[in-house]
Coordinates of C-alpha atoms and ligand atoms in Angstrom, one line a residue:
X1 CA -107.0 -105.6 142.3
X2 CA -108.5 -102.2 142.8
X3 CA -108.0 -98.8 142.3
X4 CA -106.9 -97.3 145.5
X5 CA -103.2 -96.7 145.1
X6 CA -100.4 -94.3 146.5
X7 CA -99.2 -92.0 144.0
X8 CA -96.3 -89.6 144.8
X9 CA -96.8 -90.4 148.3
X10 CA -100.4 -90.0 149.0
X11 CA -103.4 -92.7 148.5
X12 CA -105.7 -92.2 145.5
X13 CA -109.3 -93.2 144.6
X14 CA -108.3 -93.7 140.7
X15 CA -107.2 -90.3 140.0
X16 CA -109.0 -88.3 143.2
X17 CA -106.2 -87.6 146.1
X18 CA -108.7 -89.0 149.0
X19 CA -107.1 -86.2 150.8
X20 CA -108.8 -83.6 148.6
X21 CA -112.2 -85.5 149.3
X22 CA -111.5 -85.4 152.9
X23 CA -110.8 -81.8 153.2
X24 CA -113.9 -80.8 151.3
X25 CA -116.4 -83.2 153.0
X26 CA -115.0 -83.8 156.2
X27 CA -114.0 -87.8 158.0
X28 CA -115.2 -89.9 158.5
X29 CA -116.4 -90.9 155.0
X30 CA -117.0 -93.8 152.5
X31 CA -115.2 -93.8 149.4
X32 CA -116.3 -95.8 146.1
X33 CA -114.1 -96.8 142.6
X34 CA -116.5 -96.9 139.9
X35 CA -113.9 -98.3 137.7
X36 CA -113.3 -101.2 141.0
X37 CA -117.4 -101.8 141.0
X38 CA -117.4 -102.5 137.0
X39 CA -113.7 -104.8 137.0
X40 CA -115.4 -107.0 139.6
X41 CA -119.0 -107.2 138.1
X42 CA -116.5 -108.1 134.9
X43 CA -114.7 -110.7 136.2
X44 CA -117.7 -112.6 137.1
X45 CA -119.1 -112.1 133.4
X46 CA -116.3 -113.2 132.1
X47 CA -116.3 -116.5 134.2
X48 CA -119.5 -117.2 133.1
X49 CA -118.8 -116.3 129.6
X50 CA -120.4 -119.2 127.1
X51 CA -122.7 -120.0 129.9
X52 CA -126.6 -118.7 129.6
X53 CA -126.4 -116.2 132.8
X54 CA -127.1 -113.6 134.8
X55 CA -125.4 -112.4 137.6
X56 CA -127.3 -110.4 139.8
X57 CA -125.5 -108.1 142.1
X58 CA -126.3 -108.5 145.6
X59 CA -127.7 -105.3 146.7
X60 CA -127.8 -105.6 150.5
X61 CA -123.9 -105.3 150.6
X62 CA -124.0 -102.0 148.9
X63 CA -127.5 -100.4 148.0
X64 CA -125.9 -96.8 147.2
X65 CA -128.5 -95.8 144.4
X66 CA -125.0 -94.1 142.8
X67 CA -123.7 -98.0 142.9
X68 CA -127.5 -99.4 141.7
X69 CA -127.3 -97.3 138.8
X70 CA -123.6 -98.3 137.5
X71 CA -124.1 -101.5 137.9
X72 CA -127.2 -101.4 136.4
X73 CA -126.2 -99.4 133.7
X74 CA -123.4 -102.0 132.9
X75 CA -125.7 -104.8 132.6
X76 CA -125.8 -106.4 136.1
X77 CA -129.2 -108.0 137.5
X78 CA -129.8 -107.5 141.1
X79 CA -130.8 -109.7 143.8
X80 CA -133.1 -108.2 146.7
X81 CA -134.0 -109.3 150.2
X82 CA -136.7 -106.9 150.9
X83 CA -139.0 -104.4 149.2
X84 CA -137.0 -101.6 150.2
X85 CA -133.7 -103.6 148.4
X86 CA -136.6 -104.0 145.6
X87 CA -137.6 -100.3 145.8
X88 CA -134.1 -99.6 145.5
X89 CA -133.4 -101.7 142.4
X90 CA -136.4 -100.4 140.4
X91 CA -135.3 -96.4 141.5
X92 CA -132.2 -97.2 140.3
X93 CA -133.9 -97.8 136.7
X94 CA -133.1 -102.1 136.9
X95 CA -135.8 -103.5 135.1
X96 CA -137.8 -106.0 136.6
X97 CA -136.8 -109.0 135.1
X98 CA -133.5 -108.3 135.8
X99 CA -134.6 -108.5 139.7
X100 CA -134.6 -111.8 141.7
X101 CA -136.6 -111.7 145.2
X102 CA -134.3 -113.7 147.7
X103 CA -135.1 -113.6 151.6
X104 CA -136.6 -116.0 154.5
X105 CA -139.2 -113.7 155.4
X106 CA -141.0 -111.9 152.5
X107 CA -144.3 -110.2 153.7
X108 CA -147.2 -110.4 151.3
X109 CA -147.4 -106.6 150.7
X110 CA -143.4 -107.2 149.7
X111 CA -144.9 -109.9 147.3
X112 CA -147.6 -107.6 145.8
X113 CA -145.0 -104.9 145.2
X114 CA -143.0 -107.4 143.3
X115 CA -145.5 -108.3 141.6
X116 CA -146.7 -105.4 140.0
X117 CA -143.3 -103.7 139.5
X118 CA -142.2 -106.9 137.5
X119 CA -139.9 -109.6 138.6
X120 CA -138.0 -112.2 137.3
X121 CA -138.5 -114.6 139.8
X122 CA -138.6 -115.4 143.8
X123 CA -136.3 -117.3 145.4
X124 CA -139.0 -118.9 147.7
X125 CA -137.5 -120.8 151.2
X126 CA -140.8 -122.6 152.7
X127 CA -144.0 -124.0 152.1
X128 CA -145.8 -121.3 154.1
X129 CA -144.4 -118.8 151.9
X130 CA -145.2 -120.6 148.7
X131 CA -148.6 -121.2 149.3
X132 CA -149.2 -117.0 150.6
X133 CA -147.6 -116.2 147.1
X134 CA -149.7 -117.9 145.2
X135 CA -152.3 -116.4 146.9
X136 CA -151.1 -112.8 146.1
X137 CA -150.0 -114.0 142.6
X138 CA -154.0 -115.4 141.7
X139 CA -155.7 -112.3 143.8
X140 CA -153.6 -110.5 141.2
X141 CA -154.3 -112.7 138.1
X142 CA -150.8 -113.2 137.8
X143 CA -148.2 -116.5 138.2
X144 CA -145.2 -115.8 140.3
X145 CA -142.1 -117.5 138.7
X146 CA -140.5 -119.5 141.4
X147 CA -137.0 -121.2 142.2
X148 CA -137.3 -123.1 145.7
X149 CA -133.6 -122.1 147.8
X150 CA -132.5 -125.8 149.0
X151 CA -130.6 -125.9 151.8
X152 CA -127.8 -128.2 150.9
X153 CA -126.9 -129.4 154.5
X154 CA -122.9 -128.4 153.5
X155 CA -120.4 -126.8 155.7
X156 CA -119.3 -123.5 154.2
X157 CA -116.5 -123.1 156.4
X158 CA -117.0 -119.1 157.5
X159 CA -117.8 -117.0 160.4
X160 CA -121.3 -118.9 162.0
X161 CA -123.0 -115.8 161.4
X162 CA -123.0 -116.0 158.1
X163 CA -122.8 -119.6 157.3
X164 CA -126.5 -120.7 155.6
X165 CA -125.7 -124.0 153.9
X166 CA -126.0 -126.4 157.3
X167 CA -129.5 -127.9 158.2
X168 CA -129.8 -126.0 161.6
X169 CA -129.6 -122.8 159.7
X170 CA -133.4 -121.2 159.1
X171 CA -132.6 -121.2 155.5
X172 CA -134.6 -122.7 152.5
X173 CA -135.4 -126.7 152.7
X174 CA -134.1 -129.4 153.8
X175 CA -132.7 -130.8 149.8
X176 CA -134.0 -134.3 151.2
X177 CA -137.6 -132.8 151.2
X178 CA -137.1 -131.2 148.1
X179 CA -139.2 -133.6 145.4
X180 CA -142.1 -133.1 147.7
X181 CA -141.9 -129.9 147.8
X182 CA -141.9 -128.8 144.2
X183 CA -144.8 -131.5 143.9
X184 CA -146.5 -128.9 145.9
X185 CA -145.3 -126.2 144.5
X186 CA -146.7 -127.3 141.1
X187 CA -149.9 -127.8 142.6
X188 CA -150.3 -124.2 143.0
X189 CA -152.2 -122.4 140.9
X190 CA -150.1 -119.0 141.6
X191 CA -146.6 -120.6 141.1
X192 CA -144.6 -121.1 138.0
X193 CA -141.4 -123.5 138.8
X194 CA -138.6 -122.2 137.0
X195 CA -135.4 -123.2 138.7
X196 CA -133.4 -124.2 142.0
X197 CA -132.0 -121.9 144.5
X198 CA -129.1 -122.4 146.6
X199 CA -126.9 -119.9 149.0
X200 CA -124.4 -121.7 151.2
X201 CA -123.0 -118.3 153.0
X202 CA -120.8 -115.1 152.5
X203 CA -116.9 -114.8 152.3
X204 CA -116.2 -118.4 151.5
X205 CA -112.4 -119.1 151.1
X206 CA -112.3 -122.0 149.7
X207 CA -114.4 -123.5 146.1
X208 CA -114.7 -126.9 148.0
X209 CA -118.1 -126.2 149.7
X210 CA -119.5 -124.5 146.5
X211 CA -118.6 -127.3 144.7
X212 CA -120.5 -129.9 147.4
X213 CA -123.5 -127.9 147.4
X214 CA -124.1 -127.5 143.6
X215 CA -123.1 -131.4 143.1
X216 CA -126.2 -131.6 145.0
X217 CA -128.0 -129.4 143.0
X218 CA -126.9 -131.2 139.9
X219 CA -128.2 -134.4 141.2
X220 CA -131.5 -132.1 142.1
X221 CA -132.0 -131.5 138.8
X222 CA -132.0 -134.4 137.1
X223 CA -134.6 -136.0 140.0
X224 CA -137.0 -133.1 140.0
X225 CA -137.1 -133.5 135.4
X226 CA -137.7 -136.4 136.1
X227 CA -140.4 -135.3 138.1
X228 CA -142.1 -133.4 135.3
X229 CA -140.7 -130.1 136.5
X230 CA -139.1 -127.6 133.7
X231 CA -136.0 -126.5 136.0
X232 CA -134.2 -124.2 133.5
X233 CA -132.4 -121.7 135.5
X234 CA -130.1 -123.1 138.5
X235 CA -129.7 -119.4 141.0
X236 CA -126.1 -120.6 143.0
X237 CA -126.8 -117.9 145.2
X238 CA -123.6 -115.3 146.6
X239 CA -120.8 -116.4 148.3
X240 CA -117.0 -115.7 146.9
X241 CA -114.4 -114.1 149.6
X242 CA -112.3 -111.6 149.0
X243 CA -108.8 -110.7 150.6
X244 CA -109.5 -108.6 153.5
X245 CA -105.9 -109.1 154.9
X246 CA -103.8 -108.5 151.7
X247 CA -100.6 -109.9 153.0
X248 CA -101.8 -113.4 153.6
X249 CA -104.9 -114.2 151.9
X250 CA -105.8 -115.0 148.6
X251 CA -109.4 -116.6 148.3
X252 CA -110.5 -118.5 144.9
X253 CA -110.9 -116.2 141.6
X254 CA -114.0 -115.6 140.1
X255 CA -112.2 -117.2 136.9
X256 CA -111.8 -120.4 139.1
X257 CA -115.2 -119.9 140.0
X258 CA -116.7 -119.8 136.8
X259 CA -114.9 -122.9 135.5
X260 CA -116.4 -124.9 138.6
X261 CA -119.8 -123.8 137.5
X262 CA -119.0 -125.2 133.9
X263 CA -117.5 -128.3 135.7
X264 CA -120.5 -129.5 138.1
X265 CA -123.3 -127.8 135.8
X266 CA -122.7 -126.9 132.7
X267 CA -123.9 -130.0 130.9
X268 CA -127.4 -129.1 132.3
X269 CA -128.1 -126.7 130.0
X270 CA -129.2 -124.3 132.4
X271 CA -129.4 -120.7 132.9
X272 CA -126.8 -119.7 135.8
X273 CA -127.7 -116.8 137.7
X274 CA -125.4 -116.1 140.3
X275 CA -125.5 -113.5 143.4
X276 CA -122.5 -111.8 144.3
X277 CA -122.1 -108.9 146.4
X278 CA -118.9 -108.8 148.7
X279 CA -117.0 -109.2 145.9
X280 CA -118.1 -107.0 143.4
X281 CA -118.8 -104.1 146.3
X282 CA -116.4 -104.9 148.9
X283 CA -112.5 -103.8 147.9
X284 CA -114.3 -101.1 145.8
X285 CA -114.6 -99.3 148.8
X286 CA -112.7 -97.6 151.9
X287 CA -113.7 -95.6 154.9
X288 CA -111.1 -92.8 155.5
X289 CA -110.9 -91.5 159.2
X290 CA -109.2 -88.8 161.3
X291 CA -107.1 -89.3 164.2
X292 CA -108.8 -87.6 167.2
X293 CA -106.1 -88.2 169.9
X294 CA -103.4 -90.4 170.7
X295 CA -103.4 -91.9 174.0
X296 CA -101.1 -93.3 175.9
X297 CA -102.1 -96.6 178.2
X298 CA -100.5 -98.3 180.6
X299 CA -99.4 -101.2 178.4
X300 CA -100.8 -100.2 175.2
X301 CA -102.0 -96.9 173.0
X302 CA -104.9 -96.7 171.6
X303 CA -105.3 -94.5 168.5
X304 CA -109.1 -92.9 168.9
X305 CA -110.5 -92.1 165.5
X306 CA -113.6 -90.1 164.6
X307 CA -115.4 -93.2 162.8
X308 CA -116.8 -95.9 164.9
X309 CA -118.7 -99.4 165.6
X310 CA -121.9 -97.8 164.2
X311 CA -120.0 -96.7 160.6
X312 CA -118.5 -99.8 160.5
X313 CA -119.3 -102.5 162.7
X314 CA -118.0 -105.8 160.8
X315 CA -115.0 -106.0 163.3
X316 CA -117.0 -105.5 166.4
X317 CA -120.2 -108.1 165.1
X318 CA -118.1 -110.3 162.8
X319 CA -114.5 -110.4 164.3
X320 CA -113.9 -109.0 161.1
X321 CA -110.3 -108.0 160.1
X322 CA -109.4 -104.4 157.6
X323 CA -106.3 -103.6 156.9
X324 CA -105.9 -100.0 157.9
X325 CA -103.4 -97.8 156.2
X326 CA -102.2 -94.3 156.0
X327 CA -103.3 -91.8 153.7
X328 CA -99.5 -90.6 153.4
X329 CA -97.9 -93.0 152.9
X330 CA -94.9 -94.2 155.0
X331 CA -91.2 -94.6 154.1
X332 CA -90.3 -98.0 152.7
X333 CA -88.0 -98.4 156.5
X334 CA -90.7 -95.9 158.7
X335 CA -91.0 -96.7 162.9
X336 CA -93.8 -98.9 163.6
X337 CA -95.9 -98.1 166.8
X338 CA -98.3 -100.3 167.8
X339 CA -101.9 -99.4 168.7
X340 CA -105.3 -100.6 170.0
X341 CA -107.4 -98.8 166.6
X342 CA -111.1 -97.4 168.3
X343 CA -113.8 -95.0 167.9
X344 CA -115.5 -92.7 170.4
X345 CA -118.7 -95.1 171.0
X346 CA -119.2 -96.0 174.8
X347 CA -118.2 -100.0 174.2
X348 CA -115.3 -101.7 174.6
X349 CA -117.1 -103.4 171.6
X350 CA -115.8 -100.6 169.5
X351 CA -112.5 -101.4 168.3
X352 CA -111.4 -102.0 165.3
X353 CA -107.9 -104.1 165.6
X354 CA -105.7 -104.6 168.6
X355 CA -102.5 -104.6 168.4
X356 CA -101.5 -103.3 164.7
X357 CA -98.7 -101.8 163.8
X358 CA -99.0 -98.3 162.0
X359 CA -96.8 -95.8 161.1
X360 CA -96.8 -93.6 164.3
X361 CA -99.9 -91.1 164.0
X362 CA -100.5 -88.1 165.2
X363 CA -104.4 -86.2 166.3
X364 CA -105.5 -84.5 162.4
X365 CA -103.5 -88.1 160.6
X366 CA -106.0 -89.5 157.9
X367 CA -106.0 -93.2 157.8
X368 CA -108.0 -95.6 155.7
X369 CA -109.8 -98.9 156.2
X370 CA -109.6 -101.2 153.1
X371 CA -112.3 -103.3 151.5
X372 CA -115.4 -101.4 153.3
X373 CA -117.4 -101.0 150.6
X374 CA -119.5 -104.2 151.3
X375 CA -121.6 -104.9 154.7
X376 CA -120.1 -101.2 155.9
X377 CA -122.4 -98.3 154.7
X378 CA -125.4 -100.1 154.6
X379 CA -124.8 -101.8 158.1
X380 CA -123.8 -98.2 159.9
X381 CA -126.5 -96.3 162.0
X382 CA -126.7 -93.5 164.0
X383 CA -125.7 -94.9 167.3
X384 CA -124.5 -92.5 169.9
X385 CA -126.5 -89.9 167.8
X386 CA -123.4 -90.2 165.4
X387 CA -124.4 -88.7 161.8
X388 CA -124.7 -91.3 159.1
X389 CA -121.3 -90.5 156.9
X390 CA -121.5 -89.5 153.9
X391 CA -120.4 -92.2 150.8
X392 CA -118.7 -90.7 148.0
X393 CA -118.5 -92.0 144.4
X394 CA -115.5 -91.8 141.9
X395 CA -115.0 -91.9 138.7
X396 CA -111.5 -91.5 137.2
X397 CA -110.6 -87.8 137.8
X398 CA -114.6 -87.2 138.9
X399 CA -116.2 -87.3 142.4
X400 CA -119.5 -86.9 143.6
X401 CA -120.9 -87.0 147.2
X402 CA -123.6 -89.7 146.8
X403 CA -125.2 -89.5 150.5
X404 CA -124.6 -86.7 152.3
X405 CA -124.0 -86.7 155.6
X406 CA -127.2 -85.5 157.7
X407 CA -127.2 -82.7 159.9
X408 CA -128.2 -82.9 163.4
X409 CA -131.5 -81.1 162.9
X410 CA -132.2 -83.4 160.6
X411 CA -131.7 -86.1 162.8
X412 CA -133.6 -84.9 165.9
X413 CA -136.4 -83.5 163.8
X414 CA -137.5 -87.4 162.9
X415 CA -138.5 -87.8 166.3
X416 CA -142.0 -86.7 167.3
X417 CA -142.8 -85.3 170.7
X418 CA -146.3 -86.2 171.5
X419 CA -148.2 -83.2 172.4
X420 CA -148.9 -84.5 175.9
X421 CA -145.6 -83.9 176.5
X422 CA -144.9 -80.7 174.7
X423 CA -147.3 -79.0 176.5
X424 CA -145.6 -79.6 179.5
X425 CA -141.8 -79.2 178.8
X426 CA -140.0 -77.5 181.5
X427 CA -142.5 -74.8 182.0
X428 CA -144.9 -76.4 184.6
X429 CA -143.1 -75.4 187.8
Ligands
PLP501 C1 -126.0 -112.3 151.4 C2 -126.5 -113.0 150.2 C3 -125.8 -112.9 149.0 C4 -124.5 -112.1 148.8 O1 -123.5 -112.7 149.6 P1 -122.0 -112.1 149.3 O2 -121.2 -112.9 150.3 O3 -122.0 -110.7 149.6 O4 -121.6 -112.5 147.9 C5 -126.3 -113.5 147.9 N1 -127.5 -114.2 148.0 C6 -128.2 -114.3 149.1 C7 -129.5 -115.1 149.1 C8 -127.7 -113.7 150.3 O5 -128.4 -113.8 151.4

């Protein structure tokens, strides 16, 4: 459920007519429900609820410091990939050890920076990277707490570009060379073992996967106790789908989720963090988009809207599928025209459906895309020297622009003409 709903014939965010924002900011824009951000960040707490846990919201699908902050605020941890993400998290007033440090390819200065700003723990994914963190963590006098992400060799049945369970994925290690591996890890005097880490992928449909790969972590545990090693928190990584096509999909519940989690793992007596970020972030937000023109092919027309690939590129790198809807909303029995939806980018690769059927729209129509708010602002560039658009926050009858969109000075001002070139420009004939 969220909270972007027709009233009286035009689409709301909560209580903001997005036509309002539209007219004040200008399309093509992203638009956030505070009160969608906290219901999903709920549902997960509640699924969890009677379970030691954390769940730490998955900032590379939405690093707004507007969404940071409310999530944040509402008690949410947040799992990082980078030390920007990290940067983020700790701007947005998170407190360290409320921050997990996930990621295939942290740099040592990334490391340090964690370090020193606090952390709960990193999610380490090789032996190369475990030995160079203890290295920073001793050079520092400090011990890094450490989970170790296994990579579970289980088939998470999504797109194969986000699919990170299998063993020909770069992801963490191979579980079968796990025991030797923490032996290691224990061995260095920088690392603290703390728990397991495991993410199989993103917009799973199905709790059958999660279920195989945290069997395996089960098993894991008892083998690396065993062991002599105090695994006390079990990470389960991200994951959980949401509807993108309303009509015909209906992925697990978090509610299902959580009572998996109690099934396979809650007689470990383990803390459960969990890293969600498509679910929490992603139907909490839309991208609202002027028609340009209309235009008339030879066997098809192709509505051309003022957002493109570069605002949203899901459908043109993930085949990805948004429903697309009106910001007036049709009659119940309205004509149907059917249109090729695309933006102004030089790419066939910009389109955003083929073939959908719309109310028939006109140049100046406002139309939305549903469940952007994840992988879409924080994906977009500037492509085509097209503006980053602005993302806008709500909050019941409140909104607040939280990124503007740049101006074009701004944009061509980053670049730096070297002065062996200035000198010459266009006045050397
Ligand atoms: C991408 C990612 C997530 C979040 O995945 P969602 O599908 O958005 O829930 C969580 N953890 C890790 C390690 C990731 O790489």
């Amino acid at each position: 459920m969220d909270h972007f709903l027709y009233r009286d014939g035009n689409l709301f965010a909560e209580d903001v007519p997005l036509a309002e924002i539209a007219a004040e900011v200008g399309t093509p824009f992203y638009c956030y429900s505070a009160a969608t951000l906290l219901r999903h960040f709920r549902l997960f707490e509640e699924a969890l609820a009677g379970l030691p846990h954390l769940v730490c919201f998955a900032v590379k699908s939405n690093s707004n410091q507007a969404v940071l902050r409310l999530l944040g605020q509402a008690g949410a941890g947040m799992d990082v990939v980078s030390g920007g993400e990290y940067a983020r998290a700790k701007a947005a007033g998170v407190p360290g050890d409320r921050i997990v440090f996930s990621g295939v390819g942290k740099t040592r200065a990334e490391m340090r920076a964690a370090l020193e700003g606090g952390i709960r723990q990193f999610n380490v994914e090789s032996e190369p990277e475990m030995e160079a963190l203890s290295e920073v963590a001793v050079s520092l006098g400090v011990t890094a707490p450490i989970a170790v992400r296994v990579n579970p060799d289980v088939d998470a049945k999504t797109h194969a570009k986000i699919a990170t369970g299998k063993s020909e994925n770069k992801f963490g290690i191979p579980i079968s060379r796990a025991a030797a591996v923490y032996a290691r890890a224990a061995a260095l005097p920088g690392l603290e073992v703390v728990g397991i880490d495991v993410h199989i992928g993103s917009q799973l449909t199905d709790l059958e996967p999660f279920r195989q790969a945290y069997r395996k972590v089960a098993e894991l545990t008892g083998t690396l106790r065993a062991q002599g090693h105090d695994i006390r928190r079990l990470d389960l990584g991200g994951g959980l789908g949401i509807p993108y096509a309303r009509s015909n999909e209906a992925p697990p519940l978090p509610l299902d989720y959580g009572a998996m989690i109690r099934e396979e793992l809650g007689h470990l007596d383990c803390e459960i963090e969990i890293e969600p970020g498509r679910l929490i972030s992603g139907n909490a937000g839309i991208m609202v988009s002027g028609v340009i023109y209309v235009k008339a092919g030879e066997d098809r027309s192709f509505l051309i809207l003022d957002a493109a690939m570069n605002d949203l590129v899901r459908p043109s790198m993930y085949d990805a599928h948004h429903d697309i809807v009106p910001l007036v909303e049709p009659a119940p029995a309205a004509d149907q025209a059917r249109y090729d939806v695309v933006g102004p980018v030089c790419e066939t690769g910009d389109t955003f459906a083929r073939g959908r059927d719309l109310p028939p729209c006109a140049p100046g129509d406002l139309v939305a895309f549903r469940s952007a708010g994840a992988y879409g602002a924080v994906m977009s560039s500037e492509y085509n020297t097209r503006p980053l658009i602005p993302e806008v926050l709500v909050q019941g009858g409140d909104w607040a622009v939280i990124r503007p969109r740049p101006g074009l000075d701004e944009i061509i001002a980053r670049d730096r003409v070297p002065g062996w070139l200035s000198a010459a420009s266009g006045e050397d004939a």
